[in-house]
Amino acid sequence: MRSTQPELMESFKAEHYNPSSTPRIDLPPTVLVDDTDSGSAGEPDNQTRQLESRLLAPSAAMTSETQPVDITSTGVPHNPFNFQTQVISTSPVKSNIGQRRGHRYKHSSISAQHQIFQEPPPRPPPVLPASLPIPTLVEAWKSMHKEQRTRLYWSMCHLAVATFIFFRSEGSLSAMALSHLVFFDAGSAAVCVAVEVLGNFEVWRRSSIRHPFGLERVEVLAGFAMSIFLLFGGFDLVSHNLKHFLETLGNHEAHHEHGHGRISATSIDLVAAVAIISTLVSAYGLKNHSRIAKVMRVSYLAALPSVLSNPFHFLTLLFSIIVALLPLLSIYLYTWLDRLICAAIAVAMFGLGMRVVIAQGLMLLMSYGGTNGNSGVTAVLREIESDTTITRVEESQFWQVHYGLCMANLRVSVVRGCDEVAVSKLRNRVSSLIQNRLGEGYGVGGNTRWEVTLQIHPDASS
């Protein structure tokens, strides 16, 4: 039999309520079910449903034991947080990321005692820069002064003269061969102008890590290219001369039309005159071929005047005069002499080209082929070994960097007991000997400078 609701509440208060205890605790009501009549369990009545809904409701929402209270009628609950933005400081925030802690105590005694990694001593700035700026065409043009621009204009005129001689040489093999020589002179004049303009900039002579000897070796490379032009020009003249000779054999007619008629005397004289004038102007004004001629060391022309001592100027002037005399000869002599002059110019170009290629190729390969070549270096080494202080020369290297600089690296053994004064005098003697023997000496006019490096160590056997 199920108990009624008032009886259940009274029994609950009698068991659990103690008026002397504080504070008062409201415990949820408990439903007691009598299991004596288990078979009469049926659907719960309306009063039981109300009790269950009251038990499931939160205690804060009840004002009494019997009636529920609407939560919305009590108002908005109090918010314990304050979400208003407050500006603490207007100065920019400095981040300490990447800063070493204790940096302000860097120079204190405590830091000096506890610092494990000491700072390296200050090093001087590097003597050689990493690289130097290379001038552009606009910068080179702006750096040119009046004399350099005049030389540039003349080199262009020299090239125009060579072109004029080439197109006016139709019908004469010697005049065509002469145009090849004038073309080479014009190219050398252009190289001289470029060298003078680049000399206005620091990168030309000053050493750097990227260019240890500056840009002066570019002149050697340009001269090497000009020597290749000489070789190919000589082969071209040989092929032309041989072709014309074969076309005249028998009654054979050429597959291509060529002007084999005799050139007029006026054209020959004009070609020879402009070749002589252009060669003399370039020789005295631009001094072309001067540096290449010193490398070649043509001894059999050294007794001639300054212009004629240069083999390139000598050949151009000589063959220009011979070509100018051709109209005075008969037709038979003119034909054979014309071919002979062409062959002679071809052989001369081939011979000079080979010598220039060898001389400048040795420079590019860091070798030495200057005064007397290996014989001159051997004589210098013998004289160095004859010194009483030196026991033997263990290692020696001689090489030419460019037209104005040569280097000599020596490693010698000296007798024991040499002091600093004796070693210093020995260095001066060796440097003077190499400069005077291989660098043409002081007052001769040579501008080749020798840098001598001498490694000295005492001889262990002495």
Coordinates of C-alpha atoms in Angstrom, one line a residue:
M1 CA 0.0 0.0 0.0
R2 CA 1.4 3.4 -1.1
S3 CA 1.8 6.2 1.6
T4 CA 0.4 9.6 1.1
Q5 CA 2.6 12.7 0.4
P6 CA 2.0 14.5 3.8
E7 CA 2.9 11.4 5.7
L8 CA 6.1 11.0 3.8
M9 CA 7.2 14.6 4.4
E10 CA 6.5 14.4 8.1
S11 CA 8.5 11.2 8.5
F12 CA 11.4 12.7 6.6
K13 CA 11.5 15.8 8.8
A14 CA 11.3 13.7 12.0
E15 CA 14.3 11.7 10.9
H16 CA 16.6 14.3 9.4
Y17 CA 15.7 17.7 10.7
N18 CA 17.7 19.0 13.7
P19 CA 16.7 22.6 14.7
S20 CA 19.9 23.2 16.7
S21 CA 22.2 22.6 13.7
T22 CA 23.3 25.6 11.6
P23 CA 23.2 26.3 8.8
R24 CA 20.1 24.8 7.5
I25 CA 20.6 22.4 4.6
D26 CA 17.7 21.7 2.3
L27 CA 18.0 18.2 1.0
P28 CA 15.9 17.0 -1.8
P29 CA 12.8 15.0 -0.8
T30 CA 12.9 11.3 -0.9
V31 CA 10.2 9.1 -2.2
L32 CA 9.5 5.9 -0.2
V33 CA 7.7 3.1 -2.0
D34 CA 6.0 0.3 -0.1
D35 CA 6.8 -3.0 -1.9
T36 CA 4.2 -5.0 0.1
D37 CA 1.7 -4.7 -2.7
S38 CA 3.8 -5.2 -5.8
G39 CA 1.1 -6.7 -7.8
S40 CA -1.2 -3.5 -7.6
A41 CA 1.4 -1.2 -9.3
G42 CA -0.2 0.8 -12.0
E43 CA 0.0 4.1 -13.8
P44 CA 1.2 7.0 -11.5
D45 CA -1.4 9.5 -10.7
N46 CA -1.3 13.3 -11.3
Q47 CA 0.0 14.0 -7.8
T48 CA 3.0 11.8 -8.2
R49 CA 3.9 13.5 -11.5
Q50 CA 4.0 16.9 -9.8
L51 CA 6.3 15.5 -7.1
E52 CA 8.7 14.1 -9.7
S53 CA 8.9 17.4 -11.6
R54 CA 9.6 19.3 -8.3
L55 CA 12.4 16.9 -7.4
L56 CA 14.1 17.3 -10.9
A57 CA 13.9 21.2 -10.7
P58 CA 17.0 23.1 -9.2
S59 CA 16.7 24.2 -5.7
A60 CA 17.6 27.8 -6.5
A61 CA 14.5 28.1 -8.6
M62 CA 12.1 27.1 -5.7
T63 CA 10.6 29.6 -3.3
S64 CA 8.5 27.1 -1.5
E65 CA 8.2 23.4 -1.3
T66 CA 5.1 23.3 -3.5
Q67 CA 5.3 26.0 -6.1
P68 CA 8.1 26.5 -8.8
V69 CA 9.5 30.0 -9.5
D70 CA 10.3 31.4 -13.0
I71 CA 14.0 32.2 -13.4
T72 CA 13.4 35.1 -15.8
S73 CA 11.4 36.9 -13.2
T74 CA 14.4 37.3 -10.8
G75 CA 16.4 39.5 -13.2
V76 CA 19.8 39.2 -14.9
P77 CA 22.5 37.5 -12.8
H78 CA 25.6 39.6 -11.7
N79 CA 28.6 39.5 -14.1
P80 CA 31.8 39.0 -12.2
F81 CA 34.1 40.0 -15.1
N82 CA 35.0 43.5 -16.4
F83 CA 35.6 43.5 -20.2
Q84 CA 36.5 47.2 -20.6
T85 CA 39.8 48.0 -22.5
Q86 CA 42.4 49.9 -20.5
V87 CA 45.6 51.4 -22.1
I88 CA 48.5 50.8 -19.8
S89 CA 51.3 52.6 -21.8
T90 CA 51.5 54.5 -25.1
S91 CA 55.3 53.9 -25.6
P92 CA 56.3 51.1 -28.0
V93 CA 56.9 47.7 -26.5
K94 CA 60.5 46.6 -26.7
S95 CA 61.1 42.9 -27.2
N96 CA 64.0 41.3 -25.3
I97 CA 64.2 38.4 -27.8
G98 CA 67.8 37.9 -29.0
Q99 CA 69.4 40.0 -26.3
R100 CA 72.0 38.4 -24.1
R101 CA 71.0 38.4 -20.4
G102 CA 73.3 40.3 -18.2
H103 CA 74.7 42.4 -21.0
R104 CA 74.7 45.5 -18.8
Y105 CA 77.3 43.8 -16.7
K106 CA 79.6 43.1 -19.6
H107 CA 82.5 45.2 -18.4
S108 CA 82.2 44.4 -14.7
S109 CA 84.6 42.2 -12.8
I110 CA 82.0 39.5 -12.2
S111 CA 81.4 39.2 -15.9
A112 CA 85.1 39.0 -16.7
Q113 CA 85.6 36.2 -14.2
H114 CA 82.6 34.1 -15.3
Q115 CA 82.6 34.7 -19.0
I116 CA 83.6 31.5 -20.8
F117 CA 83.8 32.7 -24.4
Q118 CA 86.0 35.8 -24.6
E119 CA 85.6 38.3 -27.4
P120 CA 88.2 38.0 -30.2
P121 CA 90.7 40.9 -30.5
P122 CA 89.8 43.5 -33.1
R123 CA 91.3 42.8 -36.5
P124 CA 92.5 45.4 -38.9
P125 CA 90.5 45.9 -42.1
P126 CA 91.6 43.7 -45.1
V127 CA 94.3 45.2 -47.2
L128 CA 92.8 43.9 -50.5
P129 CA 89.1 44.7 -51.3
A130 CA 86.9 41.8 -52.4
S131 CA 86.3 43.4 -55.8
L132 CA 86.3 46.7 -57.5
P133 CA 83.6 48.1 -59.8
I134 CA 84.2 47.5 -63.5
P135 CA 83.3 50.6 -65.5
T136 CA 80.5 50.6 -68.0
L137 CA 80.5 52.1 -71.5
V138 CA 78.8 55.3 -70.3
E139 CA 81.3 55.7 -67.4
A140 CA 84.2 55.1 -69.7
W141 CA 83.0 57.7 -72.2
K142 CA 82.5 60.3 -69.4
S143 CA 86.0 59.6 -68.0
M144 CA 87.8 60.2 -71.4
H145 CA 89.6 63.5 -71.7
K146 CA 90.1 65.4 -75.0
E147 CA 93.3 63.7 -76.0
Q148 CA 91.9 60.2 -75.5
R149 CA 88.8 61.1 -77.5
T150 CA 91.1 62.3 -80.3
R151 CA 92.9 59.0 -80.3
L152 CA 89.6 57.1 -80.4
Y153 CA 88.5 59.1 -83.4
W154 CA 91.8 58.4 -85.1
S155 CA 91.6 54.7 -84.5
M156 CA 88.2 54.7 -86.2
C157 CA 89.7 56.6 -89.1
H158 CA 92.5 54.0 -89.2
L159 CA 89.9 51.3 -89.5
A160 CA 88.2 53.2 -92.3
V161 CA 91.6 53.5 -94.1
A162 CA 92.0 49.7 -93.9
T163 CA 88.6 49.2 -95.3
F164 CA 89.3 51.6 -98.1
I165 CA 92.5 49.8 -99.1
F166 CA 90.7 46.4 -99.1
F167 CA 88.0 47.5 -101.5
R168 CA 90.5 49.4 -103.8
S169 CA 92.8 46.5 -104.0
E170 CA 90.8 44.6 -106.6
G171 CA 93.2 43.4 -109.3
S172 CA 96.3 43.5 -107.1
L173 CA 97.2 40.7 -104.7
S174 CA 99.9 42.8 -103.0
A175 CA 97.5 45.6 -102.3
M176 CA 95.0 43.2 -100.8
A177 CA 97.8 41.7 -98.6
L178 CA 98.8 45.2 -97.6
S179 CA 95.2 45.8 -96.4
H180 CA 95.5 42.9 -94.0
L181 CA 98.5 44.5 -92.4
V182 CA 96.7 47.8 -92.1
F183 CA 93.7 46.0 -90.5
F184 CA 96.0 44.6 -87.9
D185 CA 97.5 48.1 -87.2
A186 CA 94.0 49.5 -86.8
G187 CA 93.0 46.8 -84.4
S188 CA 96.2 47.4 -82.3
A189 CA 95.4 51.1 -82.3
A190 CA 91.9 50.4 -81.0
V191 CA 93.4 48.2 -78.2
C192 CA 95.7 51.0 -77.2
V193 CA 92.9 53.5 -76.9
A194 CA 90.8 51.0 -74.8
V195 CA 93.8 50.4 -72.5
E196 CA 94.3 54.2 -71.9
V197 CA 90.6 54.7 -71.1
L198 CA 90.5 51.8 -68.7
G199 CA 93.6 53.1 -67.0
N200 CA 91.5 56.0 -65.7
F201 CA 89.8 53.6 -63.3
E202 CA 91.1 52.0 -60.1
V203 CA 90.2 48.5 -61.2
W204 CA 92.8 48.6 -64.0
R205 CA 95.9 48.6 -61.8
R206 CA 94.8 48.0 -58.2
S207 CA 94.7 44.4 -57.0
S208 CA 91.6 42.8 -55.4
I209 CA 90.7 39.3 -54.3
R210 CA 88.6 38.8 -57.5
H211 CA 91.3 40.2 -59.8
P212 CA 94.7 39.8 -58.1
F213 CA 96.6 41.6 -60.8
G214 CA 93.9 44.1 -61.8
L215 CA 92.5 44.1 -65.3
E216 CA 95.9 44.5 -67.1
R217 CA 95.9 40.9 -68.1
V218 CA 92.9 41.8 -70.4
E219 CA 95.4 43.6 -72.6
V220 CA 97.4 40.3 -72.9
L221 CA 94.2 38.5 -73.9
A222 CA 93.4 41.1 -76.5
G223 CA 96.9 40.9 -77.9
F224 CA 96.5 37.1 -78.1
A225 CA 93.4 37.5 -80.1
M226 CA 95.2 39.9 -82.5
S227 CA 98.0 37.4 -83.0
I228 CA 95.4 34.8 -84.0
F229 CA 94.1 37.3 -86.5
L230 CA 97.7 37.5 -87.9
L231 CA 97.8 33.7 -88.3
F232 CA 94.5 33.5 -90.1
G233 CA 95.4 36.5 -92.3
G234 CA 98.5 34.7 -93.4
F235 CA 96.6 31.6 -94.3
D236 CA 94.0 33.7 -96.1
L237 CA 96.7 35.3 -98.2
V238 CA 98.3 32.0 -99.0
S239 CA 95.0 30.6 -100.2
H240 CA 94.3 33.6 -102.4
N241 CA 97.7 33.6 -103.9
L242 CA 97.5 29.9 -104.6
K243 CA 94.1 30.2 -106.2
H244 CA 95.1 32.9 -108.5
F245 CA 98.2 31.0 -109.5
L246 CA 96.2 27.9 -110.3
E247 CA 93.7 29.9 -112.4
T248 CA 96.4 31.2 -114.6
L249 CA 97.8 27.7 -115.5
G250 CA 96.9 26.6 -119.0
N251 CA 93.6 27.8 -120.5
H252 CA 91.6 27.2 -117.3
E253 CA 88.9 29.7 -116.6
A254 CA 87.8 30.6 -113.1
H255 CA 84.4 29.5 -111.9
H256 CA 84.0 32.9 -110.2
E257 CA 84.8 36.2 -111.8
H258 CA 87.8 37.9 -110.5
G259 CA 89.4 41.1 -111.6
H260 CA 92.8 40.0 -112.9
G261 CA 93.5 43.1 -114.8
R262 CA 96.3 45.4 -113.9
I263 CA 95.3 48.0 -111.3
S264 CA 95.8 51.6 -112.3
A265 CA 98.9 53.5 -111.2
T266 CA 96.7 56.1 -109.5
S267 CA 95.0 53.6 -107.3
I268 CA 98.2 51.9 -106.4
D269 CA 99.9 55.1 -105.4
L270 CA 96.8 56.2 -103.4
V271 CA 96.6 52.9 -101.6
A272 CA 100.3 53.0 -100.7
A273 CA 100.1 56.7 -99.6
V274 CA 97.2 56.2 -97.2
A275 CA 98.8 53.1 -95.8
I276 CA 102.1 55.0 -95.0
I277 CA 100.3 58.0 -93.5
S278 CA 98.0 56.0 -91.3
T279 CA 100.9 53.8 -90.1
L280 CA 103.1 56.8 -89.2
V281 CA 100.3 58.6 -87.4
S282 CA 99.4 55.5 -85.3
A283 CA 103.1 54.8 -84.6
Y284 CA 103.9 58.3 -83.3
G285 CA 100.4 59.3 -81.9
L286 CA 99.1 56.1 -80.4
K287 CA 102.3 54.1 -80.1
N288 CA 100.5 51.0 -81.1
H289 CA 102.5 47.7 -81.1
S290 CA 105.0 49.2 -78.7
R291 CA 104.2 46.8 -75.8
I292 CA 103.9 43.8 -78.0
A293 CA 107.2 44.5 -79.7
K294 CA 109.0 44.6 -76.4
V295 CA 107.6 41.2 -75.6
M296 CA 108.8 39.8 -79.0
R297 CA 112.4 41.1 -78.5
V298 CA 113.3 41.4 -82.2
S299 CA 117.0 41.9 -81.9
Y300 CA 117.9 42.4 -85.5
L301 CA 115.7 45.6 -85.7
A302 CA 117.0 47.1 -82.5
A303 CA 119.6 49.3 -84.3
L304 CA 116.9 51.0 -86.4
P305 CA 115.0 54.1 -85.4
S306 CA 112.1 53.8 -82.9
V307 CA 109.4 53.4 -85.5
L308 CA 111.3 51.0 -87.7
S309 CA 112.5 48.9 -84.8
N310 CA 108.9 47.8 -84.4
P311 CA 108.5 44.8 -86.7
F312 CA 104.8 45.6 -87.5
H313 CA 105.5 49.2 -88.5
F314 CA 108.6 48.1 -90.4
L315 CA 106.6 45.6 -92.5
T316 CA 103.8 47.9 -93.3
L317 CA 106.1 50.8 -94.3
L318 CA 108.4 48.5 -96.3
F319 CA 105.6 46.8 -98.3
S320 CA 103.8 50.1 -98.9
I321 CA 106.8 51.5 -100.5
I322 CA 107.3 48.4 -102.7
V323 CA 103.7 48.4 -103.8
A324 CA 104.0 52.1 -104.7
L325 CA 106.8 51.2 -107.1
L326 CA 104.9 48.4 -108.9
P327 CA 103.4 50.7 -111.7
L328 CA 106.9 51.5 -112.8
L329 CA 107.6 47.9 -113.8
S330 CA 106.5 46.1 -117.0
I331 CA 103.4 44.0 -117.1
Y332 CA 105.3 40.7 -116.9
L333 CA 107.4 41.8 -113.9
Y334 CA 104.3 43.4 -112.3
T335 CA 102.4 40.1 -112.4
W336 CA 105.1 38.0 -110.8
L337 CA 106.3 40.7 -108.3
D338 CA 102.7 41.2 -107.3
R339 CA 102.3 37.5 -106.4
L340 CA 105.7 37.5 -104.7
I341 CA 104.9 40.5 -102.5
C342 CA 101.6 38.8 -101.5
A343 CA 103.5 35.6 -100.6
A344 CA 106.1 37.5 -98.6
I345 CA 103.5 39.4 -96.6
A346 CA 101.7 36.1 -95.9
V347 CA 104.9 34.5 -94.6
A348 CA 105.7 37.6 -92.5
M349 CA 102.2 37.6 -91.0
F350 CA 102.5 33.9 -90.3
G351 CA 105.9 34.2 -88.7
L352 CA 105.1 37.3 -86.6
G353 CA 101.8 35.7 -85.6
M354 CA 103.5 32.6 -84.3
R355 CA 106.0 34.6 -82.2
V356 CA 103.3 36.8 -80.7
V357 CA 101.1 33.8 -80.0
I358 CA 104.0 32.1 -78.2
A359 CA 105.0 35.2 -76.2
Q360 CA 101.5 36.0 -75.0
G361 CA 100.5 32.4 -74.5
L362 CA 103.3 32.1 -72.1
M363 CA 102.0 35.1 -70.2
L364 CA 98.5 33.6 -70.0
L365 CA 100.0 30.3 -68.8
M366 CA 102.0 32.0 -66.1
S367 CA 105.4 31.3 -67.6
Y368 CA 108.3 33.5 -68.7
G369 CA 109.7 33.8 -72.2
G370 CA 111.3 37.3 -72.0
T371 CA 114.9 38.3 -72.4
N372 CA 116.8 35.3 -73.9
G373 CA 114.1 33.0 -72.5
N374 CA 115.4 30.0 -70.5
S375 CA 119.1 30.9 -71.2
G376 CA 118.7 34.3 -69.5
V377 CA 117.0 32.7 -66.4
T378 CA 119.7 30.0 -66.2
A379 CA 122.4 32.6 -66.3
V380 CA 120.7 34.6 -63.5
L381 CA 120.4 31.4 -61.4
R382 CA 124.1 30.6 -61.8
E383 CA 125.1 34.0 -60.7
I384 CA 122.8 33.8 -57.7
E385 CA 124.4 30.5 -56.7
S386 CA 127.9 32.0 -57.0
D387 CA 127.2 34.2 -54.0
T388 CA 129.3 33.2 -51.0
T389 CA 126.3 33.4 -48.6
I390 CA 124.1 31.1 -50.6
T391 CA 124.9 27.3 -50.6
R392 CA 122.3 26.3 -53.2
V393 CA 119.0 27.4 -54.9
E394 CA 116.4 24.8 -54.0
E395 CA 113.5 26.1 -56.0
S396 CA 112.9 28.9 -58.5
Q397 CA 109.9 30.1 -60.5
F398 CA 110.0 33.0 -63.0
W399 CA 106.8 34.1 -64.8
Q400 CA 105.4 37.2 -66.4
V401 CA 101.9 38.5 -65.3
H402 CA 101.4 41.1 -68.0
Y403 CA 103.5 43.5 -70.1
G404 CA 104.6 45.6 -67.1
L405 CA 105.0 43.0 -64.3
C406 CA 107.1 39.9 -63.8
M407 CA 107.5 37.8 -60.7
A408 CA 110.3 35.7 -59.4
N409 CA 109.9 33.3 -56.4
L410 CA 113.1 31.8 -55.1
R411 CA 113.9 29.4 -52.2
V412 CA 117.6 29.4 -51.2
S413 CA 119.7 27.8 -48.5
V414 CA 122.3 30.0 -46.7
V415 CA 125.2 29.2 -44.5
R416 CA 124.7 29.1 -40.8
G417 CA 125.4 32.1 -38.7
C418 CA 123.8 34.7 -41.0
D419 CA 122.3 37.6 -39.1
E420 CA 119.4 39.9 -40.1
V421 CA 121.8 42.4 -41.7
A422 CA 123.4 39.8 -44.0
V423 CA 120.0 38.4 -44.9
S424 CA 118.7 41.9 -45.8
K425 CA 121.7 42.7 -48.0
L426 CA 121.2 39.3 -49.7
R427 CA 117.6 40.1 -50.6
N428 CA 118.7 43.5 -52.1
R429 CA 121.4 41.9 -54.1
V430 CA 119.2 39.2 -55.6
S431 CA 116.4 41.7 -56.4
S432 CA 118.8 44.1 -58.1
L433 CA 120.4 41.2 -60.1
I434 CA 117.1 40.0 -61.4
Q435 CA 115.9 43.5 -62.3
N436 CA 119.0 44.4 -64.1
R437 CA 119.5 41.2 -66.0
L438 CA 115.9 40.4 -66.9
G439 CA 114.1 43.8 -66.6
E440 CA 116.5 45.7 -68.9
G441 CA 118.0 47.6 -65.9
Y442 CA 117.7 51.2 -64.9
G443 CA 117.9 53.9 -67.6
V444 CA 117.5 51.5 -70.5
G445 CA 113.9 52.6 -71.0
G446 CA 112.2 49.3 -70.1
N447 CA 109.2 49.6 -67.9
T448 CA 109.0 45.9 -66.9
R449 CA 108.9 45.7 -63.1
W450 CA 110.1 42.6 -61.2
E451 CA 108.7 41.5 -57.9
V452 CA 111.1 39.1 -56.2
T453 CA 110.1 36.9 -53.3
L454 CA 113.0 35.2 -51.5
Q455 CA 112.6 32.5 -48.9
I456 CA 115.8 31.9 -46.9
H457 CA 116.5 29.1 -44.4
P458 CA 119.8 27.9 -43.0
D459 CA 121.5 24.9 -44.6
A460 CA 121.3 21.8 -42.4
S461 CA 124.4 20.2 -43.9
S462 CA 126.7 23.2 -43.3

